[in-house]
Coordinates of C-alpha atoms in Angstrom, one line a residue:
Chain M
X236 CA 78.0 101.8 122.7
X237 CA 74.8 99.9 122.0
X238 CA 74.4 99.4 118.7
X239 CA 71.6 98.3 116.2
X240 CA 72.1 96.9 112.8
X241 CA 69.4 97.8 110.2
X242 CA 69.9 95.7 107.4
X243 CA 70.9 91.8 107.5
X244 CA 72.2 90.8 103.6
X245 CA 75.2 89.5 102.7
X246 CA 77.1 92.7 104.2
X247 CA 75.2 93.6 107.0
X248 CA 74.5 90.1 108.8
X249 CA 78.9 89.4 109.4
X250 CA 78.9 92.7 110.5
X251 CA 76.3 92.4 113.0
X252 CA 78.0 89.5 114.2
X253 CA 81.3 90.9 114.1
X254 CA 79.6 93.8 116.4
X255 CA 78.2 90.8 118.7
X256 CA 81.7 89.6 119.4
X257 CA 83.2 93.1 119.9
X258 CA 80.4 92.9 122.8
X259 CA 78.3 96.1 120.9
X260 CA 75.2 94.7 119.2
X261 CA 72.3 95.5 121.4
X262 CA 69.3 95.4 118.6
X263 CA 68.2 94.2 115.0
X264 CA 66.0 94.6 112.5
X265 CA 65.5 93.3 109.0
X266 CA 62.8 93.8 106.5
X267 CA 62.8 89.7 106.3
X268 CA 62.3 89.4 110.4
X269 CA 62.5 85.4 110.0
X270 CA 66.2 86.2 108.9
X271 CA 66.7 88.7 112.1
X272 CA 64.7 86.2 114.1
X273 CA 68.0 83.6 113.7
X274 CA 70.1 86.3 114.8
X275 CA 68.5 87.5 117.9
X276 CA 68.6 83.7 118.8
X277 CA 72.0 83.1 118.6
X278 CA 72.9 86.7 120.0
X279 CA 70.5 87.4 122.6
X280 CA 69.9 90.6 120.9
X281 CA 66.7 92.6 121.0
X282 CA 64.8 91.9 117.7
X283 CA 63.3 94.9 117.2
X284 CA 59.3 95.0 116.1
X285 CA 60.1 98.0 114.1
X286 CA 63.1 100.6 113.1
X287 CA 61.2 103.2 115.3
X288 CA 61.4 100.7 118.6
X289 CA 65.5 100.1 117.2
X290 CA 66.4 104.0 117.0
X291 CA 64.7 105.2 119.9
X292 CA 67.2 102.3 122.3
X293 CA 70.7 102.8 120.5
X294 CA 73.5 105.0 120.9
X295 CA 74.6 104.1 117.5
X296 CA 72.9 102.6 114.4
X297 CA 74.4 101.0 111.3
X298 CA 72.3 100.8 108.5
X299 CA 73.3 98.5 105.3
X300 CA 70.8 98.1 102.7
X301 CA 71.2 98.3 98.7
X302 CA 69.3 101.2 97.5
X303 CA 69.2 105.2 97.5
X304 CA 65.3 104.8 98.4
X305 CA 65.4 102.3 101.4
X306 CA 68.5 104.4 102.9
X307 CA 65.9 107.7 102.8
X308 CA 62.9 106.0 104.0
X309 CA 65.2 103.8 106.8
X310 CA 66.6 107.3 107.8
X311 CA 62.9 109.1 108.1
X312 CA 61.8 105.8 110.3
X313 CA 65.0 106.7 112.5
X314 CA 64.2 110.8 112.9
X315 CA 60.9 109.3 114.1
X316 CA 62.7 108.1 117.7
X317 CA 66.3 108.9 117.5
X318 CA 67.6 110.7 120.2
X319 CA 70.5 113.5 120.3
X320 CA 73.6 112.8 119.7
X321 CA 73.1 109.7 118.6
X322 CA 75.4 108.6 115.6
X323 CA 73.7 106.9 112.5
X324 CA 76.7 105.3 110.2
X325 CA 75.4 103.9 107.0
X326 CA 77.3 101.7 105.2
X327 CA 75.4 101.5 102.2
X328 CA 77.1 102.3 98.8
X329 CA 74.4 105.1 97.6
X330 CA 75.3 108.5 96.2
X331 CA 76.4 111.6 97.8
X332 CA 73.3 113.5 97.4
X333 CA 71.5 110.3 99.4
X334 CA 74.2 110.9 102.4
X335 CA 74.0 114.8 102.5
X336 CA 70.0 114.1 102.7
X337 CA 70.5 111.8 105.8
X338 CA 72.6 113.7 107.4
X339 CA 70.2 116.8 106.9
X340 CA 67.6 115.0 107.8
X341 CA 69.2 113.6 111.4
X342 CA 71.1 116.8 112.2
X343 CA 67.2 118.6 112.6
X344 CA 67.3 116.1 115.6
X345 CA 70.2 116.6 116.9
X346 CA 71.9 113.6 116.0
X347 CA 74.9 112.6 114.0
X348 CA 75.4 110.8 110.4
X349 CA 78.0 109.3 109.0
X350 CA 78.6 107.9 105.1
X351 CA 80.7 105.1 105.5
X352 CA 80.3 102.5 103.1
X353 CA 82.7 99.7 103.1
X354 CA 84.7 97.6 100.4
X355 CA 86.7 94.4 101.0
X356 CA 83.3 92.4 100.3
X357 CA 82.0 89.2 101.8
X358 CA 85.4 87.6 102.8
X359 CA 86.2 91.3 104.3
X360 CA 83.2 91.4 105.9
X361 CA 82.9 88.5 108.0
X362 CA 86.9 88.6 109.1
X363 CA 86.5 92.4 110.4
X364 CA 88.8 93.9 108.1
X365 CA 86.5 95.8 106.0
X366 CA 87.8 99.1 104.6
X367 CA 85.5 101.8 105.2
X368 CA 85.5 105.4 103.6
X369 CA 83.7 108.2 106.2
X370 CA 81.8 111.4 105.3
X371 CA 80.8 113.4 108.0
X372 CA 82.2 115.7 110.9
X373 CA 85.3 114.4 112.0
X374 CA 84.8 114.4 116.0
X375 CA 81.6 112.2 115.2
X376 CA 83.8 109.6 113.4
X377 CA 86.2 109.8 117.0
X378 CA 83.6 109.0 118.7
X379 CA 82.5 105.9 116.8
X380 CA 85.8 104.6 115.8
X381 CA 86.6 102.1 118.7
X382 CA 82.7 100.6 117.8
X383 CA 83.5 100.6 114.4
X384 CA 86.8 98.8 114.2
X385 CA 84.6 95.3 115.0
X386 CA 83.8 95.8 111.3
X387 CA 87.0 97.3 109.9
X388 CA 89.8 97.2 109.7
X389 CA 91.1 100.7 107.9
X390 CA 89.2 103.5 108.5
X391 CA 89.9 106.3 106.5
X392 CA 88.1 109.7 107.4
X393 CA 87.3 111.8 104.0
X394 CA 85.7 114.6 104.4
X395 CA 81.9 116.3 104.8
X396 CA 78.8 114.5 104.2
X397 CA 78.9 113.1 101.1
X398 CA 82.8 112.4 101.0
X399 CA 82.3 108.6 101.7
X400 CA 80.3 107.8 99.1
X401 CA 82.1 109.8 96.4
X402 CA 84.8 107.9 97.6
X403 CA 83.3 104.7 97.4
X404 CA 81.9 105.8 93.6
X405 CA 85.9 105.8 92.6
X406 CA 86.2 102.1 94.5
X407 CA 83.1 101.1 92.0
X408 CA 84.4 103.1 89.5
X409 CA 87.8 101.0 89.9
X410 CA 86.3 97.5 90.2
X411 CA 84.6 97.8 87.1
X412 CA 87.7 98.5 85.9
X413 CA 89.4 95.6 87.1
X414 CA 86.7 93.1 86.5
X415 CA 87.0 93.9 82.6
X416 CA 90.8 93.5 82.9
X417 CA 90.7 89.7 85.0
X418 CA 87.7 88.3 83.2
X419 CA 89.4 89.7 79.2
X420 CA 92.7 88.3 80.2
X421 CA 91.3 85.1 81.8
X422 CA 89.1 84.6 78.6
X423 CA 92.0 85.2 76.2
X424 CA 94.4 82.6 78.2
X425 CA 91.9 80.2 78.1
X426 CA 91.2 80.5 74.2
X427 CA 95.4 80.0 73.8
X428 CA 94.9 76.4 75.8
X429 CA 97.2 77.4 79.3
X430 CA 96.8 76.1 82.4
X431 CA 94.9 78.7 83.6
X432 CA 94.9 77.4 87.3
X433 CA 98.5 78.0 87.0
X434 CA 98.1 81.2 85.0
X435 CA 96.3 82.8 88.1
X436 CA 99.2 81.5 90.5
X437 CA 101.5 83.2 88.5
X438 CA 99.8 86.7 87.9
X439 CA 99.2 86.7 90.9
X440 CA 102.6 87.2 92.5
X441 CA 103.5 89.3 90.2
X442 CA 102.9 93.0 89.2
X443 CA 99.2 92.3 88.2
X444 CA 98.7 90.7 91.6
X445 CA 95.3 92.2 92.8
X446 CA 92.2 91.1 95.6
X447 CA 90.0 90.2 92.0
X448 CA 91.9 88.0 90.8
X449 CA 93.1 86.3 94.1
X450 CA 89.4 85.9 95.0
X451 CA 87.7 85.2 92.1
X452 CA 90.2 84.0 89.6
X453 CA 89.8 80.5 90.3
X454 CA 86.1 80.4 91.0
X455 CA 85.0 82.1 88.1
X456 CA 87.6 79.6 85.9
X457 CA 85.3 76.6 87.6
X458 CA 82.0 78.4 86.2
X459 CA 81.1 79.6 89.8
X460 CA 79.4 82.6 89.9
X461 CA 78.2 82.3 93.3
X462 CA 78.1 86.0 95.0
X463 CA 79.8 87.7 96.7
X464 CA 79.1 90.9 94.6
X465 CA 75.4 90.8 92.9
X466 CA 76.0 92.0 89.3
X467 CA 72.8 93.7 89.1
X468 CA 74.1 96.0 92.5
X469 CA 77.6 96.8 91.2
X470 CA 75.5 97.7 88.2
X471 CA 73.8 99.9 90.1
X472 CA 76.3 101.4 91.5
X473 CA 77.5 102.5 88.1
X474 CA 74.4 104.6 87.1
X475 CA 75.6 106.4 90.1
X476 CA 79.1 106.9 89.1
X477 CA 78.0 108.0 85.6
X478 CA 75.8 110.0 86.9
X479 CA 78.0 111.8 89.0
X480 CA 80.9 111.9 85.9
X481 CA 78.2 114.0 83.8
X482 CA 76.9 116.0 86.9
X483 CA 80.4 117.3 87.8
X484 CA 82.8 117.1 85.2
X485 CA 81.1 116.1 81.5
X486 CA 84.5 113.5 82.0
X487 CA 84.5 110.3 79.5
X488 CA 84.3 107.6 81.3
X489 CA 84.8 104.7 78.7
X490 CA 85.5 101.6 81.2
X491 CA 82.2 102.5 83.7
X492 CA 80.1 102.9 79.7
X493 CA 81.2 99.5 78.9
X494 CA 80.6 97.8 82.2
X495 CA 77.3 99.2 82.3
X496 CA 75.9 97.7 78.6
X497 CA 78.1 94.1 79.6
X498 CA 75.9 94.4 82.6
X499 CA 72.7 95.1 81.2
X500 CA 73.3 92.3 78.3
X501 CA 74.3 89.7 81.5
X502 CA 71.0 90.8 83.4
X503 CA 68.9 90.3 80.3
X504 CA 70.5 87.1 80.1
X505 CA 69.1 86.5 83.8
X506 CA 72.6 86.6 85.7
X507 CA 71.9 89.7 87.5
X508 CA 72.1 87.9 90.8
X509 CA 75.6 86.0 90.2
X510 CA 78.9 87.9 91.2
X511 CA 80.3 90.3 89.1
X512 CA 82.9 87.7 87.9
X513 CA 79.9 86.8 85.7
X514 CA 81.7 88.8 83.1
X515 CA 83.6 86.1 82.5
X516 CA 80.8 84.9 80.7
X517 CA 80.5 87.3 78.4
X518 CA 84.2 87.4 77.3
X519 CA 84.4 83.6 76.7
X520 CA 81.4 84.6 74.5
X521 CA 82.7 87.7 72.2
Chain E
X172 CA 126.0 77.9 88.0
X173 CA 128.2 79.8 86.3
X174 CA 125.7 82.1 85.0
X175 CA 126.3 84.9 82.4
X176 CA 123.7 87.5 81.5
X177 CA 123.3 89.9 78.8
X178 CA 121.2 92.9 78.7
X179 CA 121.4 95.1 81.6
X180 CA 118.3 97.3 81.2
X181 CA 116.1 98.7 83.8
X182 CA 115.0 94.8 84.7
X183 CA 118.4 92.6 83.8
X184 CA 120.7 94.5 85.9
X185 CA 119.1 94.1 88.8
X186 CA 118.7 90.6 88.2
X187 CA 122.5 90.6 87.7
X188 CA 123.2 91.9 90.9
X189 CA 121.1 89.7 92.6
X190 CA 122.9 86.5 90.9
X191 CA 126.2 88.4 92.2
X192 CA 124.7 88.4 95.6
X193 CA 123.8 84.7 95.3
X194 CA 127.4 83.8 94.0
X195 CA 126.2 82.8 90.4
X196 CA 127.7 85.7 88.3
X197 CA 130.1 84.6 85.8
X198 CA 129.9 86.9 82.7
X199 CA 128.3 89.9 81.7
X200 CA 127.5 91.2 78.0
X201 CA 125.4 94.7 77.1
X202 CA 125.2 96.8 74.4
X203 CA 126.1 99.9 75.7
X204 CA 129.2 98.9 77.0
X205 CA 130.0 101.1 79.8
X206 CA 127.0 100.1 82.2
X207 CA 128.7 96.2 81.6
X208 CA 131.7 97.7 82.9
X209 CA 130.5 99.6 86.1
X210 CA 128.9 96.4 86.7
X211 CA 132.0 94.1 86.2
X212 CA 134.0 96.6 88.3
X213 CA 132.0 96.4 91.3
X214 CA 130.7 92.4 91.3
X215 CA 134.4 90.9 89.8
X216 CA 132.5 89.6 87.1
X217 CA 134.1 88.6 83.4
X218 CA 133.1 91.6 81.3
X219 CA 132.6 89.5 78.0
X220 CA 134.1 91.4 74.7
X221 CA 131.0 89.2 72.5
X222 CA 128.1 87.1 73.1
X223 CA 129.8 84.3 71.9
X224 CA 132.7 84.5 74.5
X225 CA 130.3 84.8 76.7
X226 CA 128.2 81.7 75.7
X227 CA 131.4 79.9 75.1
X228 CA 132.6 80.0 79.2
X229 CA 128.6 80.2 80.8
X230 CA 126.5 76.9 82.0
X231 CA 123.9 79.3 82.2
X232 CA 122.7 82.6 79.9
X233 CA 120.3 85.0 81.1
X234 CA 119.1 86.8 78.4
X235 CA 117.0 90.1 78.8
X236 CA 116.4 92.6 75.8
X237 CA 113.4 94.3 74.7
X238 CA 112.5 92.9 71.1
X239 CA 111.8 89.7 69.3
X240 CA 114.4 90.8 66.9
X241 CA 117.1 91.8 69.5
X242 CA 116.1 87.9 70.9
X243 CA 116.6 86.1 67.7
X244 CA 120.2 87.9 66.8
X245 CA 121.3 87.2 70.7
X246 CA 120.4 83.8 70.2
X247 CA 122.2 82.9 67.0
X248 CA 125.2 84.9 68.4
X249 CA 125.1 82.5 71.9
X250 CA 124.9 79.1 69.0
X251 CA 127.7 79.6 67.7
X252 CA 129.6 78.7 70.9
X253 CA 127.5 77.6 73.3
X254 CA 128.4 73.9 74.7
X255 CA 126.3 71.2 75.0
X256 CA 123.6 71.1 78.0
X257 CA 123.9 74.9 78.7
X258 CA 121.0 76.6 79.4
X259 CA 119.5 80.0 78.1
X260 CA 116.7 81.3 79.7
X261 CA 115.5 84.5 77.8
X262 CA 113.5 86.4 80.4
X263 CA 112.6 89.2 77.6
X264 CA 109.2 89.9 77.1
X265 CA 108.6 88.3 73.2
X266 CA 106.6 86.2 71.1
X267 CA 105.9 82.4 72.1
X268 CA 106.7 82.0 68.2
X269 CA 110.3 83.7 68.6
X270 CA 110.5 81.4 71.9
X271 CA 109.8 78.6 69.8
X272 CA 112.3 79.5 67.1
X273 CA 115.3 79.8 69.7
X274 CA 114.6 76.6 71.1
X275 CA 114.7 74.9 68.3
X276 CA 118.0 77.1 67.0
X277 CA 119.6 75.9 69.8
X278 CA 118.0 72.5 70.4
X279 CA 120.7 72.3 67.1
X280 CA 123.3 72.5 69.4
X281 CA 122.3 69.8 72.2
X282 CA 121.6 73.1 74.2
X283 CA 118.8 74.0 76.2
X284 CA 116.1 77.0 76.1
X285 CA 113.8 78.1 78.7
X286 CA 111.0 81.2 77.7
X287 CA 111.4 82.6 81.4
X288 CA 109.3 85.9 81.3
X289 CA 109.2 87.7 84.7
X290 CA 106.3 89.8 86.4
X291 CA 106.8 92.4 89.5
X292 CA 107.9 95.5 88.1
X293 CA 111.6 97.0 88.8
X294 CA 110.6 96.5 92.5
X295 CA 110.8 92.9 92.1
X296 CA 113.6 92.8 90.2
X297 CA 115.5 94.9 92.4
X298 CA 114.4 92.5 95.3
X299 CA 114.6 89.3 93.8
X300 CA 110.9 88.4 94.3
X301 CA 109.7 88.5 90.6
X302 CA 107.0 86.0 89.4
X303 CA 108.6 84.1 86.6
X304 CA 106.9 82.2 84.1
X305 CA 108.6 79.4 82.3
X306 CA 108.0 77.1 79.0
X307 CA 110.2 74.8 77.8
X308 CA 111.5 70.9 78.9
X309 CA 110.3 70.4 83.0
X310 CA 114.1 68.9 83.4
X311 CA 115.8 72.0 82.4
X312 CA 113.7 73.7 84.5
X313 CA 114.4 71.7 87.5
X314 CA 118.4 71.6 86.5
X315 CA 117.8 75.6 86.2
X316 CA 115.7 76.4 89.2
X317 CA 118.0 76.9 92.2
X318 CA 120.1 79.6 90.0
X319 CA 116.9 81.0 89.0
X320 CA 115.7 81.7 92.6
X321 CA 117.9 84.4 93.1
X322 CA 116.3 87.1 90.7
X323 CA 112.4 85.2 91.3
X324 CA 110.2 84.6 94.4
X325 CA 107.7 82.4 92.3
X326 CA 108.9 80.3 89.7
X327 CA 106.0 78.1 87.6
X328 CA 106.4 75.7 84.6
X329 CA 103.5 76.7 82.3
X330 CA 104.0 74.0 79.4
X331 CA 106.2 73.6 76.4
X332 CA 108.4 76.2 74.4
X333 CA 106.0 79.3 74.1
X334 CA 103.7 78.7 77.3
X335 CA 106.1 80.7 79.4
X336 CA 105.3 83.7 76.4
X337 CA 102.0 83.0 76.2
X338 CA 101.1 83.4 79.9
X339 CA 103.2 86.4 79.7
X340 CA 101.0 88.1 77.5
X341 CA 98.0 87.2 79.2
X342 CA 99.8 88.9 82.3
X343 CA 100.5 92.7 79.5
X344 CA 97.0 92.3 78.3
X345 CA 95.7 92.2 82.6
X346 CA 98.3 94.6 82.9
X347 CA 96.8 96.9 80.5
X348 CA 93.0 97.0 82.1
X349 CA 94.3 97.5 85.0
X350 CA 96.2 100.6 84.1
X351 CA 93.0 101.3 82.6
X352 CA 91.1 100.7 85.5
X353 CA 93.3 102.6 88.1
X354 CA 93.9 105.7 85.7
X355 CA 90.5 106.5 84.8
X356 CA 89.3 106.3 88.5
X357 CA 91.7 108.1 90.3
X358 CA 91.1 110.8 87.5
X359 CA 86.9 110.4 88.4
X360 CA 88.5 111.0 92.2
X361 CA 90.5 114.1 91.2
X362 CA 87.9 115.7 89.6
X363 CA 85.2 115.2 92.1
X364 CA 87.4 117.4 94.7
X365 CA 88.6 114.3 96.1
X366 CA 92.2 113.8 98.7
X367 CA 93.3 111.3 96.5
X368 CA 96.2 110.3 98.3
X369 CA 94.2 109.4 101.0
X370 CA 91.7 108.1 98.6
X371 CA 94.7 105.9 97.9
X372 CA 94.9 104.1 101.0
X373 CA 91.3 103.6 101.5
X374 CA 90.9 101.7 98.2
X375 CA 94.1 99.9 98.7
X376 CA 92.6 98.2 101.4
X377 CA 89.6 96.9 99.9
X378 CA 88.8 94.6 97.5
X379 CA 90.0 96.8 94.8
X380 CA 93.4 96.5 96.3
X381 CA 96.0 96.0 93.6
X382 CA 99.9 96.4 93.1
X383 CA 99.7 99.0 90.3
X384 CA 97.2 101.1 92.7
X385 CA 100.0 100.4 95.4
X386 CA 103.1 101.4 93.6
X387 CA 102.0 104.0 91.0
X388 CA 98.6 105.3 92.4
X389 CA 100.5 107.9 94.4
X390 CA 103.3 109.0 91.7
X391 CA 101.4 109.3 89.1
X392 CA 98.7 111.6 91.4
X393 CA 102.0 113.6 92.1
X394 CA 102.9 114.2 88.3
X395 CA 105.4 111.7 88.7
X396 CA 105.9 109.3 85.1
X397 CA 109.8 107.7 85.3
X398 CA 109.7 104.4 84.7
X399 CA 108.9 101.6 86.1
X400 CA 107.7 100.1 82.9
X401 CA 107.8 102.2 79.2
X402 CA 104.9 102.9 77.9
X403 CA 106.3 102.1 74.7
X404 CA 107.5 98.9 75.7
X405 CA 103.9 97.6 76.7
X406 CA 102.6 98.9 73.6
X407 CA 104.8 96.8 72.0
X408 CA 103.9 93.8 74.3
X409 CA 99.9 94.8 73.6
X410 CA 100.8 94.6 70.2
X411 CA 102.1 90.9 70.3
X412 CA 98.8 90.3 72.5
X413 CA 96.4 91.2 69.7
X414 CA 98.1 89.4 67.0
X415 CA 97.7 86.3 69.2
X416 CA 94.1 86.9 69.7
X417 CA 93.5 87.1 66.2
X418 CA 95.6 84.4 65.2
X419 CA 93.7 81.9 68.0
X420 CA 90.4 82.5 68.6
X421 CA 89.2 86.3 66.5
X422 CA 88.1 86.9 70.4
X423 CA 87.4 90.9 71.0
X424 CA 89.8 92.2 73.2
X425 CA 88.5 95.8 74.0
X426 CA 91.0 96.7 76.6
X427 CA 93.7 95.8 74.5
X428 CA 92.5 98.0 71.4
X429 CA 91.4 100.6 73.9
X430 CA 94.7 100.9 75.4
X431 CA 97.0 100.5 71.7
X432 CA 95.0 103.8 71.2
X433 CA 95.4 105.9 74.0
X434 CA 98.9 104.5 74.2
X435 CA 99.4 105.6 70.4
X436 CA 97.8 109.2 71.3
X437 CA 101.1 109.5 74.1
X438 CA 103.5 108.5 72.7
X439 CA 102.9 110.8 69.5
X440 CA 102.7 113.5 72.1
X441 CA 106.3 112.5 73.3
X442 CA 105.5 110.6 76.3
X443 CA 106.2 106.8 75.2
X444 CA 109.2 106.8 77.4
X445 CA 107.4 107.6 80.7
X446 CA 105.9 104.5 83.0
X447 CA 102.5 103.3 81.4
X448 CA 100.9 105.2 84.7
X449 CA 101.4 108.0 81.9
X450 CA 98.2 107.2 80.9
X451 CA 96.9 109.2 84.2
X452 CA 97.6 112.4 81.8
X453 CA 95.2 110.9 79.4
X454 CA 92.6 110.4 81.7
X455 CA 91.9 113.8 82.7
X456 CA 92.2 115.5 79.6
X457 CA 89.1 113.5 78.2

């Protein structure tokens, strides 16, 4: 299908690519067009002038930008052009309410949405083997699978509108989780005097093996906090998850409280564009 | 070698087996008596009466109980016949200080002790591909290693007497956050209306991807708590990591205090004996 990519960050730009290699990326555009500009070069893609010109020559159109707001005004720009039974995946991590909007909004026009954001970050992203949690109608997802498997690798269909993006709130949910249990344990070892080098090779094979630590461990050790993950998104991501914890359920959510305050103390601190792993700085510091 | 082991709990006897397989099985000693003598029956094994007849015809003693105290009385049992040059390697999850104090009990003796703490859950015992961490003498370590790769897949010298304990505990105190981690998500997932099992195998794939989420995510969303790991064993393990922490740095370790508590709440309502995944029922009562 010929695609466009809306959207060319740290995500979206190896996905594009990775869609240019599969033989599907047919247009571009990026709010920073000197960015999209380098791509269309080394593609031979159509740079589109604006998302109106993009929408109205695709079959399919992949969105991935950071927030609730640019999802909604991205998807009005599309219903401007977008013809039936064209299918809209974004792959944006925004809440449910954002996707069942989009997919309102698109249906009046008789094309298709899909939530499908993806986790497996930048590494993931640039090999193609993304995982990717859908919301949507099931025969839409059929028809985009084979287009979609240039930018992952498990695709995992979840249910109506909306589904995707709950199911990416537990993923965030979950990698608060486990950055507060590598950067703690990481801090403590180092405060005992180990070789903590060693200490990741270890952990690692062992029962506490996990993508955080395998990924990260080592960097954040060397003071690298290059992203990756931006802090201040994951922490955005968070409002979302609490927000949804006290919409549905009232549930305590102690791990997404406390990752939300570290966070907030990091990003007064000015490392709100570092990774995530950042929160290694704080437990060296407590 | 010819290797004896005593203590065959839920992690030392399949360790034993897997020395059996690998043609290192000597001896065997356990305090419940008749699992030592279903074991001795089927592998051929010498079904030791004491620890000291077993220390007095092994060249090499794997120990693996539960307590520092159970430790300490093993080893002064094993000094008072053990030979010259034999080596212990406790593989129990203790103290570095009660790894310190056995090396030195039988450093008496001309003997040898290894702290050999393993990683990888019953699955890796039962498969031989644990993650062992060892302090002590290099030498030893090197004289040890080709026994030792039958029951681990990854064997790494940390540092002196201790460091093998140490490491371990930084590897309960990840451990713990993790549980943390994966237990209060999955019970965010459940109670947005979420398929969790196939929730399951979307997040495994991603950068959340971990071995707990792998190997208890799905049991413990099925109401499924046998062990694996007792609960009331990593409390005790969590216990050992807190004193260390305050004894080296006074660093804040929320997870770990977070976790003593919840693990307290369980096991006073009569679940310390399930797998720490226990912790799932915690999660969605709050």
């Amino acid at each position: 299908m010929k695609t466009g990519v809306i959207g060319l960050g740290a995500m979206g730009m190896p996905m594009a690519l990775n869609l240019h290699r599969a033989g599907h990326l047919y247009s571009i555009w990026n709010r920073t067009r000197s960015k999209a500009e380098t791509v269309a070069r080394e593609t031979g893609c159509l740079l589109a002038d604006t998302i109106k010109q993009l929408a109205g020559a695709c079959e399919m159109i992949i969105t991935c930008v950071s927030r609730d707001t640019d999802v909604l005004e991205i998807i009005n720009a599309i219903a401007t052009s977008i013809k039936p039974d064209t299918i809209v995946v974004d792959t944006s991590t925004v809440s449910a309410d954002t996707a069942k909007k989009a997919a309102a909004r698109l249906s009046a026009k008789g094309a298709c949405f899909l939530d499908g954001p993806v986790s497996g970050g930048v590494e993931g992203a640039s090999k193609g083997t993304l995982a990717m949690m859908i919301g949507g109608e099931e025969p839409v997802l059929e028809r985009a699978r084979s287009t979609l498997t240039a930018i992952a690798a498990n695709i995992v269909y979840m249910g109506p509108a909306g589904s995707g993006q709950a199911t990416k709130a537990v993923n965030q949910h979950m990698a608060a989780g486990i950055n507060q249990a590598v950067t703690e344990a990481l801090a403590f070892g180092k405060s005992l005097g180990l070789d903590m080098n060693k200490v990741v090779d270890v952990i690692s094979s062992g029962a506490c093996s996990n993508w955080f630590l395998q990924h990260r461990g080592k960097s954040m050790l060397a003071g690298n906090y290059e992203p990756g993950f931006k802090l201040s998104l994951h922490h955005k991501d968070l409002e979302i998850v609490k927000s949804m914890g006290n919409n549905s359920t009232g549930m305590a959510l102690p791990m997404v409280e406390m990752t939300l305050i570290h966070y907030q103390q990091l990003m007064e601190e000015g490392f709100g564009d570092e990774d995530i792993s950042a929160l290694f700085r704080l437990k060296q510091g407590t």
